[in-house]
Amino acid sequence: MNVFLKKLLAGMGLRIVRIPKGLSLYDDDQLVTLLNHDFVRDSRFIDAHRAGVATGEMFPGKWRFHVAMWAARRGTQLEGDFVECGVNTGSLSVAALTYVGWNSLEKSAHLFDTWTGLDETQLTPRERELSDHRWRESYDRDVFDKVKENFRKFDRVNFYRGAVPNTLSAAKIEKISYLSIDMNCMQPEIAAAEYFWEKMSPGAVLLLDDYGFNGPHQVQKEAFDEFASARGCSVLSLPTGQGIIIR
């Protein structure tokens, strides 16, 4: 059994000697649960997850993939394009495009990233204080050629290289049906959300990858709570660490 789960149960005065018959343990990406997770056995999910993992990125876990696929599938039923700000090697977006059968759709995908890691000039003093430089350094490599190869099989994918928000106006986007934001710091994330919000179709999902994580990501959470409140809505916090806002 997972060591973390054992410690958690011990702290609650509980222990599991064995998994009850008919249940299976989900243990991945800091999420441990006995709740139903049969999506991991769905062939469509398996194929899309495998495609995402093949991009070479170390994260995220299967349940985070599942959430992104759900949001992307919702986006196929709405007017507008797909947008992702903070792509790295493209694990989530490759999985999402695979899952929805991208080449059969009449949509475009717009991907924004430096592809050389975080622009540290955009960090707030508080983020800089809370951040672990070793974590930031794990993204400090040029992966753009790899990314272009990862998306080569998909039609209508556009790349915008550089720091957000400087690159946002380069994209000619009228409507958005799916928006994913994962840039690991507050300023470019809020700038992207503010820029694209009015372009999002009613019912479209704004997916925040870092919303529920601690450390420097707390700055992002607080900013998006204010962003959502100012627009008469709120952020749904998920146990995957993600957050969801429905336009």
PDB file of C-alpha atoms in Angstrom, residues 67-166:
ATOM      1  CA  VAL A  67     -10.212  16.183 -16.475  1.00  0.00           C
ATOM      2  CA  ALA A  68      -8.556  17.775 -19.521  1.00  0.00           C
ATOM      3  CA  MET A  69     -10.117  15.217 -21.845  1.00  0.00           C
ATOM      4  CA  TRP A  70     -13.545  15.880 -20.328  1.00  0.00           C
ATOM      5  CA  ALA A  71     -13.137  19.644 -20.807  1.00  0.00           C
ATOM      6  CA  ALA A  72     -11.885  19.175 -24.372  1.00  0.00           C
ATOM      7  CA  ARG A  73     -14.789  16.897 -25.267  1.00  0.00           C
ATOM      8  CA  ARG A  74     -17.153  19.562 -23.944  1.00  0.00           C
ATOM      9  CA  GLY A  75     -15.343  22.032 -26.186  1.00  0.00           C
ATOM     10  CA  THR A  76     -16.124  19.977 -29.285  1.00  0.00           C
ATOM     11  CA  GLN A  77     -19.824  20.719 -28.721  1.00  0.00           C
ATOM     12  CA  LEU A  78     -19.322  24.491 -28.574  1.00  0.00           C
ATOM     13  CA  GLU A  79     -18.370  27.170 -31.058  1.00  0.00           C
ATOM     14  CA  GLY A  80     -14.719  28.152 -31.155  1.00  0.00           C
ATOM     15  CA  ASP A  81     -11.117  27.014 -31.144  1.00  0.00           C
ATOM     16  CA  PHE A  82      -8.924  25.324 -28.543  1.00  0.00           C
ATOM     17  CA  VAL A  83      -6.311  27.428 -26.721  1.00  0.00           C
ATOM     18  CA  GLU A  84      -3.550  26.346 -24.358  1.00  0.00           C
ATOM     19  CA  CYS A  85      -1.185  28.751 -22.604  1.00  0.00           C
ATOM     20  CA  GLY A  86       1.708  26.851 -21.077  1.00  0.00           C
ATOM     21  CA  VAL A  87       2.319  23.788 -23.208  1.00  0.00           C
ATOM     22  CA  ASN A  88       5.833  22.479 -22.487  1.00  0.00           C
ATOM     23  CA  THR A  89       6.149  19.247 -24.503  1.00  0.00           C
ATOM     24  CA  GLY A  90       2.387  19.089 -24.998  1.00  0.00           C
ATOM     25  CA  SER A  91       1.302  16.126 -22.877  1.00  0.00           C
ATOM     26  CA  LEU A  92      -2.147  17.437 -21.940  1.00  0.00           C
ATOM     27  CA  SER A  93      -2.984  18.941 -25.311  1.00  0.00           C
ATOM     28  CA  VAL A  94      -1.741  15.953 -27.305  1.00  0.00           C
ATOM     29  CA  ALA A  95      -3.876  13.702 -25.114  1.00  0.00           C
ATOM     30  CA  ALA A  96      -6.888  15.992 -25.453  1.00  0.00           C
ATOM     31  CA  LEU A  97      -6.601  16.299 -29.242  1.00  0.00           C
ATOM     32  CA  THR A  98      -6.175  12.542 -29.555  1.00  0.00           C
ATOM     33  CA  TYR A  99      -9.177  11.899 -27.325  1.00  0.00           C
ATOM     34  CA  VAL A 100     -11.565  14.134 -29.299  1.00  0.00           C
ATOM     35  CA  GLY A 101     -10.453  12.901 -32.734  1.00  0.00           C
ATOM     36  CA  TRP A 102      -9.026  16.282 -33.645  1.00  0.00           C
ATOM     37  CA  ASN A 103      -8.524  15.903 -37.379  1.00  0.00           C
ATOM     38  CA  SER A 104     -12.238  15.198 -37.865  1.00  0.00           C
ATOM     39  CA  LEU A 105     -13.193  18.553 -36.315  1.00  0.00           C
ATOM     40  CA  GLU A 106     -13.427  21.953 -37.971  1.00  0.00           C
ATOM     41  CA  LYS A 107     -11.471  23.788 -35.293  1.00  0.00           C
ATOM     42  CA  SER A 108      -7.980  25.219 -34.837  1.00  0.00           C
ATOM     43  CA  ALA A 109      -5.679  24.858 -31.854  1.00  0.00           C
ATOM     44  CA  HIS A 110      -3.550  27.757 -30.625  1.00  0.00           C
ATOM     45  CA  LEU A 111      -0.569  26.958 -28.391  1.00  0.00           C
ATOM     46  CA  PHE A 112       1.366  29.607 -26.447  1.00  0.00           C
ATOM     47  CA  ASP A 113       4.681  29.030 -24.655  1.00  0.00           C
ATOM     48  CA  THR A 114       8.279  30.187 -24.484  1.00  0.00           C
ATOM     49  CA  TRP A 115       9.348  26.537 -24.858  1.00  0.00           C
ATOM     50  CA  THR A 116      12.465  27.469 -22.901  1.00  0.00           C
ATOM     51  CA  GLY A 117      10.920  27.537 -19.428  1.00  0.00           C
ATOM     52  CA  LEU A 118       9.516  30.163 -17.127  1.00  0.00           C
ATOM     53  CA  ASP A 119      10.207  33.841 -17.784  1.00  0.00           C
ATOM     54  CA  GLU A 120      11.381  34.651 -14.263  1.00  0.00           C
ATOM     55  CA  THR A 121      10.967  38.387 -14.778  1.00  0.00           C
ATOM     56  CA  GLN A 122       7.233  37.711 -14.481  1.00  0.00           C
ATOM     57  CA  LEU A 123       7.436  36.245 -10.977  1.00  0.00           C
ATOM     58  CA  THR A 124       6.044  38.370  -8.180  1.00  0.00           C
ATOM     59  CA  PRO A 125       8.263  38.866  -5.099  1.00  0.00           C
ATOM     60  CA  ARG A 126       6.051  36.467  -3.166  1.00  0.00           C
ATOM     61  CA  GLU A 127       6.252  33.793  -5.858  1.00  0.00           C
ATOM     62  CA  ARG A 128      10.006  34.185  -5.992  1.00  0.00           C
ATOM     63  CA  GLU A 129      10.225  33.809  -2.227  1.00  0.00           C
ATOM     64  CA  LEU A 130       8.061  30.670  -2.151  1.00  0.00           C
ATOM     65  CA  SER A 131       9.425  29.030  -5.281  1.00  0.00           C
ATOM     66  CA  ASP A 132      11.979  26.228  -5.390  1.00  0.00           C
ATOM     67  CA  HIS A 133      14.562  27.138  -8.043  1.00  0.00           C
ATOM     68  CA  ARG A 134      15.249  23.447  -8.684  1.00  0.00           C
ATOM     69  CA  TRP A 135      11.647  23.013  -9.821  1.00  0.00           C
ATOM     70  CA  ARG A 136      11.925  25.998 -12.179  1.00  0.00           C
ATOM     71  CA  GLU A 137      15.190  24.725 -13.627  1.00  0.00           C
ATOM     72  CA  SER A 138      13.504  21.468 -14.701  1.00  0.00           C
ATOM     73  CA  TYR A 139      11.797  23.463 -17.496  1.00  0.00           C
ATOM     74  CA  ASP A 140      14.837  25.481 -18.590  1.00  0.00           C
ATOM     75  CA  ARG A 141      15.525  23.742 -21.884  1.00  0.00           C
ATOM     76  CA  ASP A 142      14.504  24.423 -25.447  1.00  0.00           C
ATOM     77  CA  VAL A 143      11.859  21.853 -26.409  1.00  0.00           C
ATOM     78  CA  PHE A 144      10.305  23.651 -29.383  1.00  0.00           C
ATOM     79  CA  ASP A 145      11.570  21.255 -32.061  1.00  0.00           C
ATOM     80  CA  LYS A 146      10.282  18.324 -30.016  1.00  0.00           C
ATOM     81  CA  VAL A 147       6.908  20.028 -29.592  1.00  0.00           C
ATOM     82  CA  LYS A 148       6.493  20.593 -33.320  1.00  0.00           C
ATOM     83  CA  GLU A 149       7.214  16.902 -33.872  1.00  0.00           C
ATOM     84  CA  ASN A 150       4.738  15.900 -31.140  1.00  0.00           C
ATOM     85  CA  PHE A 151       1.934  17.788 -32.914  1.00  0.00           C
ATOM     86  CA  ARG A 152       2.918  16.879 -36.467  1.00  0.00           C
ATOM     87  CA  LYS A 153       0.015  14.424 -36.864  1.00  0.00           C
ATOM     88  CA  PHE A 154      -2.611  17.050 -35.998  1.00  0.00           C
ATOM     89  CA  ASP A 155      -4.097  19.497 -38.495  1.00  0.00           C
ATOM     90  CA  ARG A 156      -4.640  23.213 -37.839  1.00  0.00           C
ATOM     91  CA  VAL A 157      -2.275  23.634 -34.882  1.00  0.00           C
ATOM     92  CA  ASN A 158      -0.661  27.052 -34.472  1.00  0.00           C
ATOM     93  CA  PHE A 159       2.362  27.855 -32.300  1.00  0.00           C
ATOM     94  CA  TYR A 160       3.060  31.236 -30.700  1.00  0.00           C
ATOM     95  CA  ARG A 161       6.497  31.340 -29.190  1.00  0.00           C
ATOM     96  CA  GLY A 162       7.386  33.891 -26.535  1.00  0.00           C
ATOM     97  CA  ALA A 163       6.216  35.171 -23.176  1.00  0.00           C
ATOM     98  CA  VAL A 164       2.516  35.772 -22.582  1.00  0.00           C
ATOM     99  CA  PRO A 165       0.925  38.321 -22.824  1.00  0.00           C
ATOM    100  CA  ASN A 166       3.255  39.640 -25.565  1.00  0.00           C
TER     101      ASN A 166
END
